[in-house]
mmCIF file of C-alpha atoms and ligand atoms in Angstrom:
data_model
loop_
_atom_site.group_PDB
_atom_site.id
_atom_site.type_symbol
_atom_site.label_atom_id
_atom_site.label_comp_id
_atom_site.label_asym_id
_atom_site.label_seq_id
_atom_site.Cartn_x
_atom_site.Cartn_y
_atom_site.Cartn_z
ATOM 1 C CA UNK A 175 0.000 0.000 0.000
ATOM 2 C CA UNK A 176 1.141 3.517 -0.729
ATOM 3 C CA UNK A 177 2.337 5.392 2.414
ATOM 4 C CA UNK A 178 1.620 8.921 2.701
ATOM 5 C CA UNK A 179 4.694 10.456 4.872
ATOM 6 C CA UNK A 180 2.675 13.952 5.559
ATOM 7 C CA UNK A 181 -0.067 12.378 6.327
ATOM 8 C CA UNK A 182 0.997 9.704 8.891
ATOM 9 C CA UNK A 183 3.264 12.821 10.158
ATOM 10 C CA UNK A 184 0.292 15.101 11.132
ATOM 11 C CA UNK A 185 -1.599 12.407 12.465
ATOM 12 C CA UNK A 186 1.818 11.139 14.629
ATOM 13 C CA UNK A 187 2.451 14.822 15.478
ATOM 14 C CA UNK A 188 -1.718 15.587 16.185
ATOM 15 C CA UNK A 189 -1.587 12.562 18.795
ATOM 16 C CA UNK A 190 1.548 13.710 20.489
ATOM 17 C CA UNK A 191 -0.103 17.041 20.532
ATOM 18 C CA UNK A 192 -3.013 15.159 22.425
ATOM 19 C CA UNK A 193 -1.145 13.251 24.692
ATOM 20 C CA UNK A 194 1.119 16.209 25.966
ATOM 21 C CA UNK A 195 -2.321 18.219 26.965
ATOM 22 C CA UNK A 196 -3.558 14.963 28.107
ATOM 23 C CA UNK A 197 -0.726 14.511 30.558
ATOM 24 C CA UNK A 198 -0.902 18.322 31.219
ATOM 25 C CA UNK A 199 -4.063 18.111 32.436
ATOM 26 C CA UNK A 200 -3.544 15.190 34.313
ATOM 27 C CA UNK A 201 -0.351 16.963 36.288
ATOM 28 C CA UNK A 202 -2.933 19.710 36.778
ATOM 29 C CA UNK A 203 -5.896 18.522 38.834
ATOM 30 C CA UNK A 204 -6.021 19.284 42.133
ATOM 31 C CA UNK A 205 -9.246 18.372 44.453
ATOM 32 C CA UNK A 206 -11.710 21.217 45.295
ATOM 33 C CA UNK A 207 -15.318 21.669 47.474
ATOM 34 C CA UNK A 208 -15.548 25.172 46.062
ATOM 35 C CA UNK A 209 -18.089 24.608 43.763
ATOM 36 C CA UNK A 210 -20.546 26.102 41.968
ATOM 37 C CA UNK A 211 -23.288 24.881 39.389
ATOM 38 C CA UNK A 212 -23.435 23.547 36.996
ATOM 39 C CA UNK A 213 -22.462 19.706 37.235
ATOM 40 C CA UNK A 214 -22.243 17.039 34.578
ATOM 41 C CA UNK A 215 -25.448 15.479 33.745
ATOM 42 C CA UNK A 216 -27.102 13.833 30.630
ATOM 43 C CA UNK A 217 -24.688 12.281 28.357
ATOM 44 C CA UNK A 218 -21.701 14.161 29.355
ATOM 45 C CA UNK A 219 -21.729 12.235 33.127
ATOM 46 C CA UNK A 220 -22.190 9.103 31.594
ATOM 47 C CA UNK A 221 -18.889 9.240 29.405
ATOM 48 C CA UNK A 222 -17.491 10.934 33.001
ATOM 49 C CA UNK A 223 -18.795 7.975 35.005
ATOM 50 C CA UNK A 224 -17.669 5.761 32.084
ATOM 51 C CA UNK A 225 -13.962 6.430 32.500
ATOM 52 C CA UNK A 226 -14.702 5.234 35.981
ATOM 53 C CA UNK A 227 -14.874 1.486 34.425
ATOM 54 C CA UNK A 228 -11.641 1.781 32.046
ATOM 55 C CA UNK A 229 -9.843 1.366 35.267
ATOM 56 C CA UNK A 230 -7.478 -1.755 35.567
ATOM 57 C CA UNK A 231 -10.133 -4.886 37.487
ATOM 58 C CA UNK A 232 -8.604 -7.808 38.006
ATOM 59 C CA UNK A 233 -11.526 -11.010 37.030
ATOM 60 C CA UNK A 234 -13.510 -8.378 35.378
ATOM 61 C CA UNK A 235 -15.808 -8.093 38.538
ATOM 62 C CA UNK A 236 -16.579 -4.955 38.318
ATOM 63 C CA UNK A 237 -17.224 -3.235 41.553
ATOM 64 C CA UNK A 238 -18.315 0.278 40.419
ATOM 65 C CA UNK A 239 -21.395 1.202 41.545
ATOM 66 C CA UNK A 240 -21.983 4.945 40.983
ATOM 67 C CA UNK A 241 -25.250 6.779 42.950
ATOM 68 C CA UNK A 242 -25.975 9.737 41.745
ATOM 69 C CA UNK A 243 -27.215 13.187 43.662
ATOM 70 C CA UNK A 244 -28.370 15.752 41.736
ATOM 71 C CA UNK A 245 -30.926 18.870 41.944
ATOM 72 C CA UNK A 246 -33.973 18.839 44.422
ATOM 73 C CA UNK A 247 -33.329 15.094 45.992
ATOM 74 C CA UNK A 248 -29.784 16.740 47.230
ATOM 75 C CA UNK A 249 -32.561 17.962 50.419
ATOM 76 C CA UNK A 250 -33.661 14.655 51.229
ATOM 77 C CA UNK A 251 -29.673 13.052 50.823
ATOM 78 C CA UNK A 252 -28.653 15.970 53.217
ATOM 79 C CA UNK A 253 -31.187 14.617 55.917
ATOM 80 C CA UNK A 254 -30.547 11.235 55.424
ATOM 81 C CA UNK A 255 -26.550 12.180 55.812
ATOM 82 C CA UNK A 256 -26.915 13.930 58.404
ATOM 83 C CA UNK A 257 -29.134 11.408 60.316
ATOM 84 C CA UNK A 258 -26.602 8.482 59.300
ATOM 85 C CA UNK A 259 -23.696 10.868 61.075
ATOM 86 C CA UNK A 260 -26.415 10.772 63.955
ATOM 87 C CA UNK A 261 -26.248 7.219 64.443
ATOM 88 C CA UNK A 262 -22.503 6.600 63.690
ATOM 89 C CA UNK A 263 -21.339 9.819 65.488
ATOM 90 C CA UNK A 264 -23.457 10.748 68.373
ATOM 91 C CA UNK A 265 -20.126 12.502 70.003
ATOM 92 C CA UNK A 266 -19.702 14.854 66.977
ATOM 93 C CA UNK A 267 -20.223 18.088 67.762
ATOM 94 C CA UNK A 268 -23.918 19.099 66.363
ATOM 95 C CA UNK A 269 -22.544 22.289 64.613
ATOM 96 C CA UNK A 270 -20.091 19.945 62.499
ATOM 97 C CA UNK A 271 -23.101 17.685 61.732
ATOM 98 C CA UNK A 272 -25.023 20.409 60.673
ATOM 99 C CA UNK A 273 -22.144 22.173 58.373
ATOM 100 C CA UNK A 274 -21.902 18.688 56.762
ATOM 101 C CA UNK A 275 -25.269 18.914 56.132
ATOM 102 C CA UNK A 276 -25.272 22.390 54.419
ATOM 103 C CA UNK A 277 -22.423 21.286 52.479
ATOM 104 C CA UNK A 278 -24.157 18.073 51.112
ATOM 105 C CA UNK A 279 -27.328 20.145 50.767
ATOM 106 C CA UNK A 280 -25.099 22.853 48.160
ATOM 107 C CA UNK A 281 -22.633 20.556 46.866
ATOM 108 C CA UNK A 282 -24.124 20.737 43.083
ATOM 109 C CA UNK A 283 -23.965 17.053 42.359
ATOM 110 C CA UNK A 284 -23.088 14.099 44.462
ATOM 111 C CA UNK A 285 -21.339 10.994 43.656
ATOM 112 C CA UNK A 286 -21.598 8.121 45.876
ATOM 113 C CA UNK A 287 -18.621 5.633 45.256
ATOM 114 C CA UNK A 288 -20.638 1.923 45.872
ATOM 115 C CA UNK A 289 -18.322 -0.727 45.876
ATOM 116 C CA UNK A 290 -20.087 -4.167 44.811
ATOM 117 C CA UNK A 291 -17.583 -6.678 47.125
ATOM 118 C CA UNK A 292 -17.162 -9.961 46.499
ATOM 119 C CA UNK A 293 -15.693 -11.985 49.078
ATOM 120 C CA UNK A 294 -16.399 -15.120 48.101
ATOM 121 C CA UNK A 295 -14.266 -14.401 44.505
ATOM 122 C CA UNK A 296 -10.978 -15.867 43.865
ATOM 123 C CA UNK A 297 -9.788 -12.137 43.386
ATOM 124 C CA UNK A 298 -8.683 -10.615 46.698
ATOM 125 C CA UNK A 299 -11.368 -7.948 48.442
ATOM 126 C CA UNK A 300 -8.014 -5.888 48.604
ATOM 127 C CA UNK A 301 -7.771 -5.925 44.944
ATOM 128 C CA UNK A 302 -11.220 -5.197 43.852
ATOM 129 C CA UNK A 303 -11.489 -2.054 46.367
ATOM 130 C CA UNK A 304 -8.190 -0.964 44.198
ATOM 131 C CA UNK A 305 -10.082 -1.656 40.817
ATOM 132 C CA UNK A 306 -12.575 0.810 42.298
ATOM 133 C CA UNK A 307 -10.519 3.807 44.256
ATOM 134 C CA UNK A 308 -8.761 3.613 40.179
ATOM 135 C CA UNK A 309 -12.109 4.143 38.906
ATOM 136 C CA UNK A 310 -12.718 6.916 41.634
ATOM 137 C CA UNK A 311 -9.242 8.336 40.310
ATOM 138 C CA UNK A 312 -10.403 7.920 36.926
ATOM 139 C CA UNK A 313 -13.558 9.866 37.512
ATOM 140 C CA UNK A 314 -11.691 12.784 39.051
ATOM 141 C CA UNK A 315 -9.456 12.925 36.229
ATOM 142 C CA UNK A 316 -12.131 13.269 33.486
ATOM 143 C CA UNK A 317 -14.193 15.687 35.140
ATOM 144 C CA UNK A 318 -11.165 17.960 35.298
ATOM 145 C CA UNK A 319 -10.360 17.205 31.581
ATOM 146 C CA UNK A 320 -13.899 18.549 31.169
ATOM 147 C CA UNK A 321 -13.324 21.351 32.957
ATOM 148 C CA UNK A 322 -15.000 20.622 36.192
ATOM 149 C CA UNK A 323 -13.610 19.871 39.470
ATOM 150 C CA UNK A 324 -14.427 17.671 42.647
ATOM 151 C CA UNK A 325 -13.388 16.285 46.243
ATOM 152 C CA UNK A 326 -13.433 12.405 47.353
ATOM 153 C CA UNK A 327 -14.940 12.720 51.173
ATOM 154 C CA UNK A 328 -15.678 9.559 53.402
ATOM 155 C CA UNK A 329 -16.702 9.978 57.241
ATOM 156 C CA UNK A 330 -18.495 7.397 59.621
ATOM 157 C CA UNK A 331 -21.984 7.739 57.517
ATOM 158 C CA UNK A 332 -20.251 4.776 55.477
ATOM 159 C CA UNK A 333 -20.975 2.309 58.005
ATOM 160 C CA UNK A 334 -24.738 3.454 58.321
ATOM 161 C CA UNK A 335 -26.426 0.434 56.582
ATOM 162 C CA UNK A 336 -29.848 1.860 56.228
ATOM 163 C CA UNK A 337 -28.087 4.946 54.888
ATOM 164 C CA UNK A 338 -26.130 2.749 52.460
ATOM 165 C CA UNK A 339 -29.319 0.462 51.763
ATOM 166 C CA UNK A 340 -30.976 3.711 50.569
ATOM 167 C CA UNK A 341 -28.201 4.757 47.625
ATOM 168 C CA UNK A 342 -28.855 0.768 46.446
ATOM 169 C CA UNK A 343 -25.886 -0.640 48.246
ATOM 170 C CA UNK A 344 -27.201 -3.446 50.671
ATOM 171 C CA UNK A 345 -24.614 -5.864 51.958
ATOM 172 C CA UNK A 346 -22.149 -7.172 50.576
ATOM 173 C CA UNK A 347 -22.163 -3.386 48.875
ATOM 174 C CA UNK A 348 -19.708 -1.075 50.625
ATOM 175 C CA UNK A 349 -19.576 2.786 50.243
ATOM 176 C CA UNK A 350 -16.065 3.908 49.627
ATOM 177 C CA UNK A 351 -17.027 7.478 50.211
ATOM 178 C CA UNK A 352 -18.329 10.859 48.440
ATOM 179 C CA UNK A 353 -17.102 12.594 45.453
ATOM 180 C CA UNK A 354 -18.281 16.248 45.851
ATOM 181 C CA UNK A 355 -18.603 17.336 41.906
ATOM 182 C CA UNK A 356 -19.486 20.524 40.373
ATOM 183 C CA UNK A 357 -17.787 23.600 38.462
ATOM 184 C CA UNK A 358 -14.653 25.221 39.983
ATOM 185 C CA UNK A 359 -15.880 28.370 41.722
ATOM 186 C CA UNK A 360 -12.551 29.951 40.602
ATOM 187 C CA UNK A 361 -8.954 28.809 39.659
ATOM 188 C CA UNK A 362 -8.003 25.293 39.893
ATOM 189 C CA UNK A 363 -5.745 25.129 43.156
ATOM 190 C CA UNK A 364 -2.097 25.702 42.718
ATOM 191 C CA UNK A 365 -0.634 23.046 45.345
ATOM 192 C CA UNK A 366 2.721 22.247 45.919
ATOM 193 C CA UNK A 367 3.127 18.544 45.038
ATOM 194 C CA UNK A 368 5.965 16.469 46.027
ATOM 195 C CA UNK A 369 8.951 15.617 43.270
ATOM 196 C CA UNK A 370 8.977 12.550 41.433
ATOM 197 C CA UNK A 371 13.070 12.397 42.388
ATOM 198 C CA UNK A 372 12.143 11.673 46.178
ATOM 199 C CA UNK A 373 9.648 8.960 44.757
ATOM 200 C CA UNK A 374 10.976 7.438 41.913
ATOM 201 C CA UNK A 375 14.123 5.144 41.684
ATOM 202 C CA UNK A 376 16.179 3.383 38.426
ATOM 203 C CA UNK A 377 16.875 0.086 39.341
ATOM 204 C CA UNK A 378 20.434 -1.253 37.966
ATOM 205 C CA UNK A 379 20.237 -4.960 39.562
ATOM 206 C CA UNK A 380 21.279 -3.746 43.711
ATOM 207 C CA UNK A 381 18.566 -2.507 46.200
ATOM 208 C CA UNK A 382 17.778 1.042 45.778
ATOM 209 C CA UNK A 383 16.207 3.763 48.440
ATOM 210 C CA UNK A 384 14.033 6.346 48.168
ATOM 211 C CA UNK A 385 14.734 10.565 49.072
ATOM 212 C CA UNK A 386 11.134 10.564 50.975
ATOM 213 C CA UNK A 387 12.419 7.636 53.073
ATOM 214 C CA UNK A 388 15.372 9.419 54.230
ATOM 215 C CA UNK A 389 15.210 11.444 57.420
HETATM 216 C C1 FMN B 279 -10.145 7.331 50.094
HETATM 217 C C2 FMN B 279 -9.971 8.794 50.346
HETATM 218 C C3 FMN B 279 -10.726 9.415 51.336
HETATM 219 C C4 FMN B 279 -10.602 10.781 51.596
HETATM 220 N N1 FMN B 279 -11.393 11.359 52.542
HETATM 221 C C5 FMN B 279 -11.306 12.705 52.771
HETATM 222 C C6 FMN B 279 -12.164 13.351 53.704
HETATM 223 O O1 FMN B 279 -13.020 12.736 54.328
HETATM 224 N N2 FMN B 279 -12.025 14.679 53.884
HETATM 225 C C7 FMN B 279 -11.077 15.404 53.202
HETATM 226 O O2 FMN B 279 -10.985 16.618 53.407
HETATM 227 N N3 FMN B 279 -10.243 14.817 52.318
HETATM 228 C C8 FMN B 279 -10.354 13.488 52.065
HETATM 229 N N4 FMN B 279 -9.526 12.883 51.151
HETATM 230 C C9 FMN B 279 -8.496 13.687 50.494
HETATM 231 C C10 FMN B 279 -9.068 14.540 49.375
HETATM 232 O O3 FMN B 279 -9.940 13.784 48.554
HETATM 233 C C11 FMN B 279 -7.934 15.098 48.504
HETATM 234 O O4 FMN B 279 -7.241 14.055 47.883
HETATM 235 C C12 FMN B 279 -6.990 15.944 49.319
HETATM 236 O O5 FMN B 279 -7.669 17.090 49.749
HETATM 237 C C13 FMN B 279 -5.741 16.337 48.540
HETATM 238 O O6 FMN B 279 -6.085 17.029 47.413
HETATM 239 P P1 FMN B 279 -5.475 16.625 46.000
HETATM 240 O O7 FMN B 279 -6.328 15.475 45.486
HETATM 241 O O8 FMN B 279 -5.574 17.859 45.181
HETATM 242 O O9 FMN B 279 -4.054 16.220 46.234
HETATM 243 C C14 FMN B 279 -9.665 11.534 50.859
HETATM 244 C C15 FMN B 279 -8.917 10.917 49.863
HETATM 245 C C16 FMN B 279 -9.071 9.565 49.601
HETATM 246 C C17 FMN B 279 -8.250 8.911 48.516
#
């Protein structure tokens, strides 16, 4: 077959293009609760919540189990919240449990993580929570790629089974936590994040150490 050197050069050149903004945005996200509306919905969540299950699952069991929070039944998710932190924390302070609340109550969507275990699979519980906190990951990165922004929470309302029961997880369903989604209020946060030197190591055959364990 004729090859076509310009051509297969743009299209190299437009997918390195890609990948470099790709991995720019990935070095870019940083978590956020300052949001404002609007959140994902219709079509555009589902291809969110769909790079959620491109994560790496070991048997193909598939734990994700994504609830989602949105618009007027963010009210009734704030009660039940705030009753679950009731039952699980009676020693919190009530003004805590009550900014909770307002924060679930505002947040402009909701994302509750549910985490379909399977103990009785050969694959380790261990290893199926990982295939879901790198769908979790996953999810965070493609709502920044899309320009929005969110915060994974968890708390003691995790253990609250009716609470759980309620978002469709009975047992053996687990909830791994919140993620807090919406729009940015204003610039992504600028954190200072470690250096990969301190955490990264070229192995040549002899034990190696790591900068962030020294000291
Ligand atoms: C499993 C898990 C649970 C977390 N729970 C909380 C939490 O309850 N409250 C909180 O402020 N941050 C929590 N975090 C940390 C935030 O999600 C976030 O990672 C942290 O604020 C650092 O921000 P960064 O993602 O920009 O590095 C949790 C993170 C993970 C992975």
């Amino acid at each position: 077959m004729q090859s076509f050197p310009l051509a297969e050069w743009t299209v190299r050149s437009i997918s390195l293009y890609m990948s470099q903004s790709v991995l720019d945005a990935l070095l870019s996200r940083a978590s956020t609760d300052q949001l404002v509306e609007p959140a994902p919905a219709g079509n555009q969540l589902a291809r969110i919540l769909s790079a959620g299950l491109r994560a790496p699952d070991h048997g193909r069991l598939r734990p994700w189990r994504y609830t989602v929070i949105t618009g007027a039944y963010r009210e009734s998710f704030a009660s039940q919240f705030y009753e679950a932190l009731l039952r699980q924390s009676p020693d919190m302070p009530e003004a805590n449990r009550l900014r909770r609340r307002e924060r679930m109550r505002t947040m402009p969507a909701i994302i509750a993580l549910g985490f379909h275990a399977q103990p009785e699979a050969k694959i380790p519980v261990v290893e199926q929570e990982m295939a879901l906190a790198a769908g979790a990951m996953n999810v965070l990165n493609a709502l920044h790629v899309e320009g929005f922004g969110g915060v994974w929470v968890t708390g003691a309302f995790q253990k609250d089974r009716s609470f759980l029961e309620n978002l469709g997880l009975p047992a053996p369903h687990r909830l791994e936590g919140l993620l807090l989604i919406g729009t940015p209020s204003g610039d992504i946060p600028k954190k200072r994040r470690p250096d990969i030197e301190s955490y990264m190591a070229l192995w040549q055959g002899k034990p190696v150490s790591f900068a962030a364990d020294e000291g």
